Amino acid sequence: MIIQLDKNISTTALAELKHNLEAIQYKYNPVTTQFQDYLVAIGKTDFDIRKIGQLEGVKDIHRVSDGYKLVSKKWKVQDTVIDLGDAVKIGTGHFSIMAGPCSIENEAQIEDTVAHLVKNNIKIMRGGVYKPRSSPYSFRGLGIDGLKLFYKHCRANGIKIITEVMQVSQIEPMLDYVDILQVGARNSLNFNLLDALGQVDKPVLLKRGISGTIEELLSAAEYIFSNGNERIMLCERGIRSFEKSYRNTLDLNAIPILKAKSHLPVIVDPSHGIGIRKHVEAMSLAGIMAGADGLIVEVHSQPEKAFSDGQQTLNFMEAERLYQRSLQTFDLREQL
Ligand code: PEP
Ligand code: MN
């Protein structure tokens, strides 16, 4: 059960509410986010919800029986739209494209990409400075110095930044230089990291785990929300299956299911999803038709020279065609 509290609930009213919950053997967890105060109450006893709903200081009350609650659409019917400022919004009704290289490599690459994004009116640049790599001998990113360069060029050109954070100690130093913190597939169940990201006021893009279920993804998002951060987006990036003819199985089914179960924006990552450059466009458009609120896609001026994931990275010409077709597809979907 989710109980939304009045912002200025009195101590006596709060004590009375807690007393009522204890009387029906419900355990309660206080949650304070950047927007609202809640009690998330857990219990099994049958009771009259109106009785709690009528108590002083209770703004709203909802029964949610799933393991994940605050991210569920069962209590928040209106979809979450994340406002990044400067009229950049992510969520239902606003189609977002986040594009850029897998890894930030050097200043010239950042400049080339920023110019390409500006030309195409793309407002969010992706690029990893901390890279989770299967082999420890592969390029692992430029770290915080790379992020500062990334920031310098993006800020000068009105572009927002999304980049991956791999561990708790990286969060604080990154905060001044990012607009969205990405949790990668390998960290999707890193509960310490999720807890910590719940305590910062920066939007988080949470990727589905390599073999994560939809329920695990939503529960991971619940960790972030229940620690105080409501600004979360979910990302379908493909799951590992028995199939070997492509990198991952992009689970298009997950998109409408996530949209139905949660009020959070859903982003599709076709680059990691299929992992093959020439098929990235088809899977992007399919993801949009399936209901995605946005796209995160890898692009590079010379994909064949990219430090990581070149095989799935679009060149600028391919990317331009993708942006146009994505927007057309989104418009078509909205008209259907
Ligand atoms: C990435 O976005 O480059 C990345 C490493 O993604 P994932 O965590 O989905 O593999
Ligand atoms: Mn990548």
Coordinates of N, CA, C and O in Angstrom, one line a residue, residues 107-271:
E107 N 39.1 14.6 -27.7 CA 38.4 15.8 -27.8 C 37.9 16.0 -29.3 O 36.7 16.4 -29.5
A108 N 38.7 15.6 -30.2 CA 38.2 15.7 -31.6 C 36.9 14.9 -31.9 O 36.0 15.4 -32.5
Q109 N 36.9 13.7 -31.3 CA 35.7 12.9 -31.5 C 34.5 13.6 -30.8 O 33.4 13.5 -31.3
I110 N 34.7 14.2 -29.6 CA 33.5 14.8 -29.0 C 33.1 16.0 -29.9 O 31.9 16.1 -30.1
E111 N 34.0 16.8 -30.4 CA 33.7 17.9 -31.2 C 32.9 17.5 -32.5 O 31.9 18.1 -32.8
D112 N 33.4 16.5 -33.1 CA 32.7 15.9 -34.3 C 31.3 15.5 -34.0 O 30.3 15.8 -34.7
T113 N 31.1 14.8 -32.9 CA 29.8 14.3 -32.6 C 28.9 15.4 -32.2 O 27.7 15.4 -32.6
V114 N 29.4 16.4 -31.4 CA 28.5 17.5 -31.0 C 28.0 18.2 -32.2 O 26.8 18.6 -32.3
A115 N 28.9 18.5 -33.2 CA 28.5 19.2 -34.4 C 27.5 18.4 -35.2 O 26.5 19.0 -35.6
H116 N 27.6 17.1 -35.2 CA 26.6 16.3 -35.9 C 25.3 16.3 -35.2 O 24.2 16.5 -35.8
L117 N 25.3 16.3 -33.8 CA 24.1 16.4 -33.1 C 23.4 17.7 -33.2 O 22.2 17.8 -33.4
V118 N 24.2 18.8 -33.2 CA 23.6 20.2 -33.3 C 22.9 20.3 -34.7 O 21.8 20.7 -34.8
K119 N 23.6 19.8 -35.7 CA 23.1 19.9 -37.1 C 21.7 19.2 -37.2 O 20.9 19.6 -37.9
N120 N 21.6 18.1 -36.4 CA 20.4 17.3 -36.5 C 19.4 17.6 -35.4 O 18.4 16.8 -35.2
N121 N 19.7 18.6 -34.6 CA 18.7 19.0 -33.5 C 18.5 17.9 -32.5 O 17.4 17.8 -32.0
I122 N 19.6 17.1 -32.2 CA 19.5 16.1 -31.2 C 20.1 16.7 -29.9 O 21.1 17.3 -29.9
K123 N 19.3 16.6 -28.8 CA 19.6 17.3 -27.6 C 20.4 16.6 -26.5 O 20.7 17.2 -25.5
I124 N 20.5 15.3 -26.7 CA 21.2 14.5 -25.7 C 22.3 13.6 -26.3 O 22.0 12.9 -27.2
M125 N 23.5 13.8 -25.7 CA 24.6 13.0 -26.2 C 25.0 11.9 -25.3 O 25.1 12.1 -24.1
R126 N 25.1 10.7 -25.8 CA 25.6 9.6 -24.9 C 27.1 9.4 -25.2 O 27.6 9.8 -26.2
G127 N 27.8 8.7 -24.2 CA 29.2 8.4 -24.4 C 29.7 8.0 -23.0 O 29.5 8.6 -22.0
G128 N 30.4 6.8 -23.0 CA 30.9 6.3 -21.7 C 32.3 6.8 -21.4 O 33.1 6.8 -22.3
V129 N 32.5 7.1 -20.2 CA 33.9 7.4 -19.7 C 34.3 6.4 -18.7 O 35.5 6.2 -18.5
Y130 N 33.4 5.6 -18.2 CA 33.7 4.4 -17.4 C 33.1 3.3 -18.1 O 31.8 3.2 -18.2
K131 N 33.9 2.4 -18.7 CA 33.3 1.4 -19.6 C 33.4 0.0 -18.9 O 34.5 -0.5 -18.6
P132 N 32.3 -0.7 -18.8 CA 32.3 -2.1 -18.4 C 32.7 -3.0 -19.6 O 32.0 -3.0 -20.6
R133 N 33.9 -3.6 -19.6 CA 34.3 -4.3 -20.7 C 34.5 -5.8 -20.3 O 34.9 -6.1 -19.2
S134 N 34.2 -6.7 -21.3 CA 34.3 -8.1 -21.0 C 35.7 -8.5 -20.7 O 36.0 -9.3 -19.8
S135 N 36.7 -7.9 -21.4 CA 38.1 -8.1 -21.1 C 38.7 -7.0 -20.4 O 38.5 -5.8 -20.8
P136 N 39.5 -7.2 -19.4 CA 40.2 -6.1 -18.6 C 41.2 -5.5 -19.5 O 41.7 -4.4 -19.1
Y137 N 41.6 -6.1 -20.6 CA 42.6 -5.5 -21.5 C 42.0 -4.5 -22.5 O 42.8 -3.9 -23.3
S138 N 40.7 -4.5 -22.7 CA 40.1 -3.6 -23.6 C 40.1 -2.2 -23.1 O 40.3 -1.9 -21.9
F139 N 39.8 -1.2 -23.9 CA 39.7 0.2 -23.5 C 38.6 0.4 -22.5 O 37.5 0.1 -22.7
R140 N 39.0 1.0 -21.4 CA 38.0 1.1 -20.2 C 37.6 2.5 -19.9 O 36.9 2.8 -18.9
G141 N 37.9 3.4 -20.8 CA 37.3 4.8 -20.7 C 38.3 5.8 -20.2 O 39.3 5.5 -19.5
L142 N 38.0 7.1 -20.5 CA 38.9 8.2 -20.1 C 38.6 8.7 -18.7 O 39.3 9.6 -18.2
G143 N 37.6 8.2 -18.0 CA 37.4 8.6 -16.6 C 36.9 10.0 -16.5 O 36.4 10.6 -17.5
I144 N 37.1 10.6 -15.3 CA 36.5 11.9 -15.0 C 37.1 13.0 -15.9 O 36.4 13.9 -16.3
D145 N 38.4 12.9 -16.3 CA 38.9 13.9 -17.2 C 38.2 13.9 -18.6 O 38.0 15.0 -19.2
G146 N 37.9 12.7 -19.0 CA 37.1 12.6 -20.3 C 35.8 13.2 -20.1 O 35.2 13.9 -21.0
L147 N 35.2 13.0 -19.0 CA 33.8 13.5 -18.7 C 33.9 15.1 -18.7 O 33.0 15.7 -19.2
K148 N 34.9 15.6 -18.2 CA 35.0 17.1 -18.1 C 35.1 17.7 -19.5 O 34.5 18.7 -19.8
L149 N 35.8 17.0 -20.4 CA 35.9 17.4 -21.8 C 34.6 17.3 -22.5 O 34.2 18.2 -23.3
F150 N 33.9 16.2 -22.3 CA 32.6 15.9 -22.8 C 31.7 17.0 -22.4 O 31.0 17.6 -23.2
Y151 N 31.7 17.4 -21.1 CA 30.8 18.4 -20.6 C 31.1 19.8 -21.2 O 30.2 20.5 -21.6
K152 N 32.4 20.1 -21.3 CA 32.8 21.4 -21.9 C 32.1 21.6 -23.2 O 31.5 22.7 -23.5
H153 N 32.2 20.6 -24.1 CA 31.7 20.8 -25.5 C 30.2 20.7 -25.5 O 29.6 21.4 -26.3
C154 N 29.6 19.9 -24.7 CA 28.2 19.8 -24.7 C 27.5 21.0 -24.1 O 26.6 21.6 -24.7
R155 N 28.1 21.5 -23.1 CA 27.5 22.7 -22.4 C 27.5 23.9 -23.4 O 26.6 24.7 -23.5
A156 N 28.7 24.0 -24.1 CA 28.8 25.1 -25.0 C 27.9 25.1 -26.2 O 27.6 26.1 -26.8
N157 N 27.3 23.9 -26.4 CA 26.4 23.8 -27.5 C 25.0 23.4 -27.2 O 24.2 22.9 -28.1
G158 N 24.6 23.5 -25.9 CA 23.3 23.2 -25.5 C 22.9 21.7 -25.6 O 21.7 21.4 -25.8
I159 N 23.8 20.9 -25.4 CA 23.6 19.4 -25.5 C 23.6 18.8 -24.1 O 24.5 19.2 -23.3
K160 N 22.7 18.0 -23.7 CA 22.7 17.3 -22.4 C 23.5 16.0 -22.5 O 23.6 15.4 -23.6
I161 N 24.0 15.6 -21.4 CA 24.9 14.4 -21.3 C 24.3 13.2 -20.6 O 23.7 13.4 -19.5
I162 N 24.3 12.0 -21.2 CA 24.1 10.8 -20.5 C 25.3 10.0 -20.5 O 25.9 9.8 -21.6
T163 N 25.7 9.5 -19.3 CA 26.9 8.6 -19.3 C 26.8 7.6 -18.1 O 26.1 7.9 -17.2
E164 N 27.5 6.5 -18.3 CA 27.4 5.4 -17.3 C 28.2 5.7 -16.0 O 29.4 6.1 -16.1
V165 N 27.6 5.3 -14.9 CA 28.3 5.3 -13.6 C 28.4 3.9 -13.2 O 27.4 3.1 -13.2
M166 N 29.6 3.4 -12.8 CA 29.8 2.0 -12.5 C 29.8 1.7 -11.0 O 29.6 0.6 -10.6
Q167 N 30.2 2.7 -10.3 CA 30.3 2.4 -8.8 C 30.0 3.6 -8.0 O 30.1 4.8 -8.4
V168 N 29.6 3.4 -6.7 CA 29.1 4.4 -5.8 C 30.1 5.6 -5.7 O 29.7 6.8 -5.8
S169 N 31.4 5.3 -5.6 CA 32.4 6.3 -5.4 C 32.5 7.3 -6.6 O 33.0 8.4 -6.5
Q170 N 32.0 6.9 -7.8 CA 32.1 7.7 -9.0 C 31.0 8.8 -9.0 O 31.1 9.8 -9.7
I171 N 29.9 8.5 -8.2 CA 28.7 9.4 -8.4 C 29.0 10.9 -8.1 O 28.8 11.7 -8.9
E172 N 29.5 11.1 -6.9 CA 29.8 12.5 -6.4 C 30.6 13.3 -7.4 O 30.2 14.4 -7.8
P173 N 31.8 12.8 -7.8 CA 32.6 13.5 -8.7 C 32.0 13.8 -10.1 O 32.3 14.7 -10.8
M174 N 31.0 12.9 -10.5 CA 30.4 13.1 -11.8 C 29.3 14.1 -11.8 O 28.9 14.6 -12.8
L175 N 28.7 14.3 -10.6 CA 27.4 15.0 -10.6 C 27.3 16.4 -11.3 O 26.4 16.7 -12.0
D176 N 28.4 17.1 -11.2 CA 28.4 18.4 -11.8 C 28.5 18.4 -13.3 O 28.4 19.4 -14.0
Y177 N 28.8 17.2 -13.9 CA 29.1 17.1 -15.3 C 28.1 16.3 -16.1 O 28.4 15.9 -17.2
V178 N 27.0 15.9 -15.5 CA 26.1 15.0 -16.2 C 24.7 15.5 -16.0 O 24.3 16.2 -15.1
D179 N 23.8 15.1 -17.0 CA 22.4 15.3 -16.9 C 21.6 14.1 -16.6 O 20.6 14.1 -16.0
I180 N 22.1 12.9 -17.1 CA 21.5 11.6 -16.8 C 22.6 10.7 -16.4 O 23.6 10.5 -17.2
L181 N 22.4 9.9 -15.4 CA 23.4 8.9 -15.0 C 22.8 7.5 -15.5 O 21.7 7.2 -15.3
Q182 N 23.6 6.8 -16.2 CA 23.2 5.5 -16.8 C 23.7 4.4 -15.9 O 24.9 4.4 -15.5
V183 N 22.8 3.5 -15.6 CA 23.2 2.2 -14.9 C 23.3 1.2 -16.0 O 22.2 0.9 -16.7
G184 N 24.4 0.6 -16.2 CA 24.6 -0.4 -17.3 C 24.0 -1.8 -16.9 O 23.6 -2.0 -15.8
A185 N 23.8 -2.6 -17.9 CA 23.2 -3.9 -17.8 C 23.9 -4.7 -16.7 O 23.3 -5.5 -15.9
R186 N 25.2 -4.6 -16.7 CA 26.0 -5.4 -15.7 C 25.8 -5.0 -14.3 O 26.1 -5.7 -13.3
N187 N 25.3 -3.8 -14.1 CA 25.1 -3.2 -12.8 C 23.6 -3.1 -12.4 O 23.3 -2.5 -11.3
S188 N 22.8 -3.7 -13.2 CA 21.3 -3.5 -13.0 C 20.8 -4.1 -11.6 O 19.8 -3.7 -11.1
L189 N 21.6 -5.0 -11.1 CA 21.2 -5.6 -9.8 C 22.2 -5.2 -8.7 O 22.3 -5.9 -7.7
N190 N 23.0 -4.1 -8.9 CA 23.9 -3.7 -7.9 C 23.2 -2.8 -6.9 O 23.1 -1.6 -7.2
F191 N 22.7 -3.4 -5.9 CA 21.7 -2.7 -5.0 C 22.4 -1.5 -4.3 O 21.7 -0.5 -4.0
N192 N 23.7 -1.6 -4.0 CA 24.3 -0.5 -3.3 C 24.4 0.7 -4.3 O 24.1 1.9 -3.8
L193 N 24.7 0.5 -5.5 CA 24.7 1.6 -6.5 C 23.3 2.1 -6.7 O 23.1 3.4 -6.7
L194 N 22.3 1.3 -6.7 CA 20.9 1.7 -6.9 C 20.5 2.6 -5.7 O 19.8 3.6 -5.8
D195 N 20.8 2.1 -4.5 CA 20.5 2.9 -3.3 C 21.1 4.3 -3.4 O 20.4 5.3 -3.1
A196 N 22.4 4.3 -3.7 CA 23.1 5.6 -3.8 C 22.5 6.5 -4.8 O 22.4 7.7 -4.6
L197 N 22.1 6.0 -6.0 CA 21.5 6.8 -7.0 C 20.1 7.3 -6.6 O 19.6 8.3 -7.2
G198 N 19.5 6.7 -5.6 CA 18.2 7.1 -5.1 C 18.4 8.4 -4.3 O 17.5 9.1 -4.0
Q199 N 19.7 8.6 -3.9 CA 19.9 9.7 -3.0 C 20.4 11.0 -3.7 O 20.8 11.9 -3.1
V200 N 20.5 10.9 -5.0 CA 20.9 12.1 -5.7 C 19.8 12.6 -6.6 O 18.9 11.9 -7.0
D201 N 19.8 13.9 -6.8 CA 18.7 14.5 -7.6 C 19.2 14.7 -9.1 O 19.3 15.8 -9.6
K202 N 19.4 13.5 -9.7 CA 19.8 13.5 -11.1 C 19.0 12.4 -11.7 O 18.9 11.3 -11.1
P203 N 18.4 12.6 -12.9 CA 17.7 11.5 -13.6 C 18.7 10.3 -13.8 O 19.9 10.4 -14.0
V204 N 18.1 9.1 -13.7 CA 18.8 7.8 -13.9 C 18.2 7.0 -15.0 O 17.0 6.9 -15.1
L205 N 19.0 6.6 -16.0 CA 18.5 5.6 -17.0 C 19.0 4.3 -16.5 O 20.2 4.0 -16.4
L206 N 18.1 3.4 -16.2 CA 18.4 2.1 -15.7 C 18.2 1.0 -16.8 O 17.1 0.8 -17.3
K207 N 19.3 0.4 -17.1 CA 19.2 -0.7 -18.2 C 18.8 -2.0 -17.6 O 19.0 -2.3 -16.4
R208 N 18.1 -2.8 -18.4 CA 17.7 -4.1 -18.0 C 19.0 -5.0 -17.9 O 19.9 -4.9 -18.7
G209 N 19.0 -5.9 -16.9 CA 20.2 -6.7 -16.7 C 20.3 -7.7 -17.9 O 19.4 -8.0 -18.6
I210 N 21.6 -8.2 -18.0 CA 21.9 -9.1 -19.2 C 20.9 -10.3 -19.3 O 20.5 -10.7 -20.4
S211 N 20.6 -10.8 -18.1 CA 19.5 -11.8 -18.2 C 18.4 -11.5 -17.2 O 17.9 -12.4 -16.5
G212 N 18.1 -10.2 -17.1 CA 17.2 -9.7 -16.1 C 15.7 -9.9 -16.6 O 15.4 -9.7 -17.8
T213 N 14.9 -10.2 -15.7 CA 13.4 -10.2 -16.0 C 12.9 -8.8 -15.9 O 13.5 -7.9 -15.3
I214 N 11.7 -8.7 -16.4 CA 11.0 -7.4 -16.3 C 10.7 -7.0 -14.9 O 10.9 -5.9 -14.4
E215 N 10.4 -8.0 -14.1 CA 10.1 -7.8 -12.7 C 11.4 -7.3 -12.0 O 11.4 -6.4 -11.1
E216 N 12.5 -7.9 -12.3 CA 13.8 -7.5 -11.7 C 14.1 -6.1 -12.1 O 14.6 -5.3 -11.3
L217 N 13.8 -5.7 -13.3 CA 14.1 -4.3 -13.8 C 13.2 -3.3 -13.0 O 13.7 -2.3 -12.4
L218 N 12.0 -3.7 -12.8 CA 11.1 -2.8 -12.1 C 11.4 -2.7 -10.6 O 11.4 -1.7 -9.9
S219 N 11.9 -3.9 -10.1 CA 12.3 -3.9 -8.6 C 13.6 -3.1 -8.5 O 13.8 -2.4 -7.4
A220 N 14.5 -3.1 -9.5 CA 15.7 -2.3 -9.4 C 15.3 -0.8 -9.4 O 15.9 0.0 -8.6
A221 N 14.3 -0.5 -10.2 CA 13.9 0.9 -10.3 C 13.3 1.3 -8.9 O 13.4 2.4 -8.4
E222 N 12.6 0.4 -8.3 CA 12.0 0.6 -7.0 C 13.1 1.0 -5.9 O 12.8 1.8 -5.1
Y223 N 14.2 0.4 -6.0 CA 15.3 0.7 -5.1 C 15.7 2.2 -5.2 O 15.9 2.9 -4.2
I224 N 15.8 2.7 -6.5 CA 16.1 4.1 -6.7 C 15.0 5.0 -6.2 O 15.3 5.9 -5.4
F225 N 13.8 4.7 -6.5 CA 12.7 5.5 -6.1 C 12.5 5.5 -4.6 O 12.4 6.6 -4.0
S226 N 12.6 4.4 -4.0 CA 12.3 4.3 -2.6 C 13.5 4.9 -1.7 O 13.3 5.2 -0.6
N227 N 14.6 5.2 -2.4 CA 15.6 6.0 -1.7 C 15.5 7.5 -1.9 O 16.3 8.2 -1.4
G228 N 14.5 7.9 -2.7 CA 14.2 9.3 -2.8 C 14.3 9.9 -4.2 O 14.2 11.1 -4.3
N229 N 14.6 9.1 -5.2 CA 14.7 9.7 -6.6 C 13.6 9.2 -7.5 O 13.6 8.0 -7.8
E230 N 12.7 10.1 -7.9 CA 11.6 9.7 -8.7 C 12.0 9.7 -10.2 O 11.2 9.3 -11.1
R231 N 13.1 10.4 -10.5 CA 13.4 10.6 -12.0 C 14.2 9.5 -12.6 O 15.4 9.5 -12.7
I232 N 13.4 8.4 -13.0 CA 14.0 7.2 -13.5 C 13.5 6.9 -14.9 O 12.3 7.1 -15.1
M233 N 14.3 6.4 -15.8 CA 13.8 5.9 -17.0 C 14.3 4.4 -17.2 O 15.4 4.1 -16.7
L234 N 13.5 3.6 -17.8 CA 13.8 2.2 -17.9 C 14.3 2.0 -19.3 O 13.8 2.6 -20.3
C235 N 15.3 1.1 -19.5 CA 15.8 0.8 -20.8 C 15.9 -0.6 -21.2 O 16.5 -1.4 -20.5
E236 N 15.3 -1.0 -22.3 CA 15.4 -2.3 -22.9 C 16.5 -2.3 -23.8 O 16.6 -1.6 -24.8
R237 N 17.5 -3.2 -23.5 CA 18.8 -3.2 -24.3 C 19.1 -4.6 -24.8 O 20.2 -4.9 -25.2
G238 N 18.1 -5.5 -24.7 CA 18.3 -6.9 -25.1 C 18.8 -7.7 -24.0 O 19.5 -7.3 -23.0
I239 N 18.4 -9.0 -24.0 CA 18.8 -9.9 -23.0 C 19.6 -11.1 -23.6 O 19.4 -11.3 -24.8
R240 N 20.3 -11.8 -22.8 CA 21.1 -12.9 -23.4 C 20.1 -14.1 -23.6 O 19.4 -14.5 -22.7
S241 N 20.2 -14.7 -24.8 CA 19.4 -15.9 -25.0 C 20.3 -16.9 -25.6 O 21.5 -16.8 -25.7
F242 N 19.7 -18.0 -26.1 CA 20.4 -19.1 -26.7 C 20.9 -18.7 -28.1 O 21.7 -19.4 -28.7
E243 N 20.3 -17.7 -28.7 CA 20.5 -17.3 -30.1 C 21.9 -16.7 -30.2 O 22.3 -15.8 -29.5
K244 N 22.7 -17.1 -31.2 CA 24.0 -16.6 -31.4 C 24.2 -15.8 -32.7 O 25.3 -15.3 -32.9
S245 N 23.2 -15.6 -33.5 CA 23.4 -14.9 -34.7 C 23.3 -13.4 -34.6 O 23.4 -12.6 -35.6
Y246 N 23.1 -12.9 -33.4 CA 23.1 -11.5 -33.1 C 23.6 -11.3 -31.6 O 23.7 -12.3 -30.9
R247 N 23.9 -10.1 -31.2 CA 24.5 -9.9 -29.9 C 23.6 -10.2 -28.7 O 24.0 -10.9 -27.8
N248 N 22.4 -9.7 -28.8 CA 21.4 -9.9 -27.7 C 20.1 -10.1 -28.3 O 19.9 -9.7 -29.5
T249 N 19.1 -10.5 -27.6 CA 17.7 -10.6 -28.1 C 17.0 -9.4 -27.6 O 16.7 -9.2 -26.4
L250 N 16.8 -8.4 -28.5 CA 16.1 -7.2 -28.1 C 14.7 -7.6 -27.8 O 14.0 -8.1 -28.7
D251 N 14.3 -7.4 -26.6 CA 12.9 -7.9 -26.2 C 11.9 -6.8 -26.4 O 11.6 -6.0 -25.5
L252 N 11.4 -6.8 -27.6 CA 10.4 -5.8 -28.0 C 9.1 -5.9 -27.1 O 8.4 -5.0 -26.8
N253 N 8.8 -7.1 -26.7 CA 7.7 -7.4 -25.8 C 7.7 -6.6 -24.6 O 6.7 -6.2 -24.0
A254 N 9.0 -6.4 -24.1 CA 9.2 -5.7 -22.8 C 8.6 -4.3 -22.9 O 8.2 -3.7 -21.8
I255 N 8.7 -3.7 -24.0 CA 8.3 -2.2 -24.1 C 6.9 -2.0 -23.8 O 6.6 -1.2 -22.8
P256 N 5.9 -2.6 -24.5 CA 4.5 -2.4 -24.0 C 4.2 -2.9 -22.6 O 3.4 -2.3 -21.9
I257 N 4.9 -4.0 -22.2 CA 4.7 -4.5 -20.9 C 5.1 -3.5 -19.8 O 4.4 -3.2 -18.9
L258 N 6.3 -2.9 -20.1 CA 6.8 -1.9 -19.1 C 5.9 -0.7 -19.1 O 5.7 -0.1 -18.0
K259 N 5.5 -0.3 -20.3 CA 4.6 0.9 -20.3 C 3.3 0.7 -19.6 O 2.7 1.6 -19.0
A260 N 2.9 -0.6 -19.6 CA 1.6 -0.9 -19.0 C 1.8 -1.1 -17.5 O 0.9 -0.7 -16.7
K261 N 2.9 -1.6 -17.0 CA 3.1 -1.8 -15.6 C 3.6 -0.6 -14.8 O 3.5 -0.5 -13.6
S262 N 4.3 0.3 -15.6 CA 5.0 1.4 -14.8 C 4.6 2.7 -15.5 O 4.4 2.8 -16.7
H263 N 4.7 3.8 -14.7 CA 4.5 5.1 -15.2 C 5.8 5.8 -15.7 O 5.9 6.9 -16.1
L264 N 6.9 5.0 -15.6 CA 8.2 5.6 -15.9 C 8.5 5.5 -17.5 O 7.9 4.7 -18.1
P265 N 9.2 6.5 -18.0 CA 9.5 6.5 -19.4 C 10.3 5.2 -19.8 O 11.1 4.7 -19.0
V266 N 10.1 4.7 -21.0 CA 10.8 3.5 -21.5 C 11.6 3.9 -22.7 O 11.1 4.5 -23.7
I267 N 12.9 3.6 -22.7 CA 13.8 3.9 -23.8 C 14.3 2.6 -24.4 O 14.6 1.6 -23.6
V268 N 14.5 2.6 -25.7 CA 15.0 1.3 -26.3 C 16.4 1.6 -26.8 O 16.7 2.6 -27.3
D269 N 17.2 0.6 -26.6 CA 18.6 0.6 -27.0 C 18.9 -0.5 -28.1 O 19.2 -1.6 -27.8
P270 N 18.6 -0.2 -29.4 CA 18.8 -1.2 -30.4 C 20.2 -1.5 -30.7 O 20.5 -2.6 -31.3
S271 N 21.1 -0.6 -30.4 CA 22.6 -0.8 -30.7 C 23.1 -2.1 -29.9 O 23.6 -3.0 -30.5

